[in-house]
Coordinates of C-alpha atoms and ligand atoms in Angstrom, one line a residue:
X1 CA 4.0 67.6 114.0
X2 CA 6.2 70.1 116.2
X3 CA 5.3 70.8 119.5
X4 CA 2.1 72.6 120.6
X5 CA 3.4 74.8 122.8
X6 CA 6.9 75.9 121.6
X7 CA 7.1 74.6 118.5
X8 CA 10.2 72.4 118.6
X9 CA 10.2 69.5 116.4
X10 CA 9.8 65.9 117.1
X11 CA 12.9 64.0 116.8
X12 CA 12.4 60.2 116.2
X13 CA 13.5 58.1 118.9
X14 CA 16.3 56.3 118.4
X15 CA 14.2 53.0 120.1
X16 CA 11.3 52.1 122.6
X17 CA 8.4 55.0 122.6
X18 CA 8.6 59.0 122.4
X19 CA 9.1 60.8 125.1
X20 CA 6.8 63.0 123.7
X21 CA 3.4 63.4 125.1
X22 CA 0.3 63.2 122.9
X23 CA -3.0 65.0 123.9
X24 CA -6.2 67.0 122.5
X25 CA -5.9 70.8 121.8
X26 CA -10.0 72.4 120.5
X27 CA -10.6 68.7 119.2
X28 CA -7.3 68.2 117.4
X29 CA -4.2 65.8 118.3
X30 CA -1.1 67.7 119.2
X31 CA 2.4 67.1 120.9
X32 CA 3.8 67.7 123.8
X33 CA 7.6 68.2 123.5
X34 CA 9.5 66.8 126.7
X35 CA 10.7 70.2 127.7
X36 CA 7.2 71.5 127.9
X37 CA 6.2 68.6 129.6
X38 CA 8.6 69.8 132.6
X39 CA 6.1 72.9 133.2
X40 CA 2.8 72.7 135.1
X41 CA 0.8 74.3 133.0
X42 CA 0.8 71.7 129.8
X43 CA -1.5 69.6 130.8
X44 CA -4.2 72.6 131.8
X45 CA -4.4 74.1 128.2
X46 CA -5.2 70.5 127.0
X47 CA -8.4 69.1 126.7
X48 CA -9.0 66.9 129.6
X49 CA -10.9 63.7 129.8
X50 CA -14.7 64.3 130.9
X51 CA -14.5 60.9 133.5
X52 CA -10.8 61.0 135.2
X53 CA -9.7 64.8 134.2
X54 CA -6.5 62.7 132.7
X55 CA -4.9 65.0 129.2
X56 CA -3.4 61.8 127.7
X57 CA -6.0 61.9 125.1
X58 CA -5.9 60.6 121.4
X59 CA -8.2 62.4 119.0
X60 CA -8.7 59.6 115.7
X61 CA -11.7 59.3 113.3
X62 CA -13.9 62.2 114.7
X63 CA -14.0 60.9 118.8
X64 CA -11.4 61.3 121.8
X65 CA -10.1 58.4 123.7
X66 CA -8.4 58.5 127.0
X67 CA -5.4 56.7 127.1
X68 CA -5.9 56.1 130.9
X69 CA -9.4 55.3 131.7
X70 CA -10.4 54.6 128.2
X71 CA -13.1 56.9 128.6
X72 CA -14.7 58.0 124.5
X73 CA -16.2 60.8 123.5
X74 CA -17.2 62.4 120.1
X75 CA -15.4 65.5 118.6
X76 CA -17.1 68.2 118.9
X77 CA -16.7 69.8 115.1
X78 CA -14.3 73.1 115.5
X79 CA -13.8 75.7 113.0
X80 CA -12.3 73.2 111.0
X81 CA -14.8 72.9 108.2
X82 CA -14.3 72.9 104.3
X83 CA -14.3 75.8 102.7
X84 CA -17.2 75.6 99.7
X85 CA -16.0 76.9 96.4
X86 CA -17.6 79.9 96.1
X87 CA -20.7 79.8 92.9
X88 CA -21.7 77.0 90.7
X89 CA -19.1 77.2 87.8
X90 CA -20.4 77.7 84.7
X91 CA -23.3 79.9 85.7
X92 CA -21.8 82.9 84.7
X93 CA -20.9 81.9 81.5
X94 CA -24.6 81.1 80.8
X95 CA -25.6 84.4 81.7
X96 CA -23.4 85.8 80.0
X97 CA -24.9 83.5 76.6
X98 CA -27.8 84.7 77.6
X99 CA -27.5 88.2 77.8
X100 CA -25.7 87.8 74.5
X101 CA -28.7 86.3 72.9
X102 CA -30.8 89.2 73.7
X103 CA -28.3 91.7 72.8
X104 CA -27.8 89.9 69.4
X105 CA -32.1 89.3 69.2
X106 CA -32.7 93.6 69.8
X107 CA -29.8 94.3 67.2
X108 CA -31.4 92.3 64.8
X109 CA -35.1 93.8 65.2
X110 CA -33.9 97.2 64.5
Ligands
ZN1 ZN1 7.5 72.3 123.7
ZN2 ZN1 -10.0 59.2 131.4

């Protein structure tokens, strides 16, 4: 997952933890790349956590934690949501049969 701001891409850490950041963009888990980090403003376009205001947040199985109070809250769903295939399949093949019945039925009464 590159970062959310400039797009760099994670490099795995040699040992110990990332210095990458983790936090909640419109309900979805995103990185923050240690360069970004150095700015102010990275923290402000994150979602922040509703009890300490804290944008160390982990988004897992539809809620967001804060890492630092704990603090949980439920996802609000985003635009995120399956597409439906479009029709029932087959249904215009039976119309189709169907309107070939008829067809066949008036060509045979004349
Ligand atoms: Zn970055
Ligand atoms: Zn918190």
């Amino acid at each position: 997952m590159p970062c959310y701001r400039c797009g760099a891409r994670q490099t795995d850490p040699i040992r110990g933890a990332s210095p990458w950041k983790r936090g909640v963009r419109e309900e979805r888990q995103v990185l923050v790349c240690p360069d970004c980090q150095e700015t102010t403003e990275w923290a402000a376009a994150l979602d922040q956590c509703a009890a300490c205001r804290s944008a160390s947040l982990v988004c897992r199985l539809g809620e967001i934690e804060c890492r630092d109070c704990g603090h949980v809250r439920t996802a609000e769903p985003g635009g995120d949501t399956l597409v439906a295939s479009g029709g029932t399949p087959g249904l215009s093949e039976e119309v189709e049969a169907a309107l070939g019945r008829v067809l066949r039925r008036r060509g045979a009464t004349t």
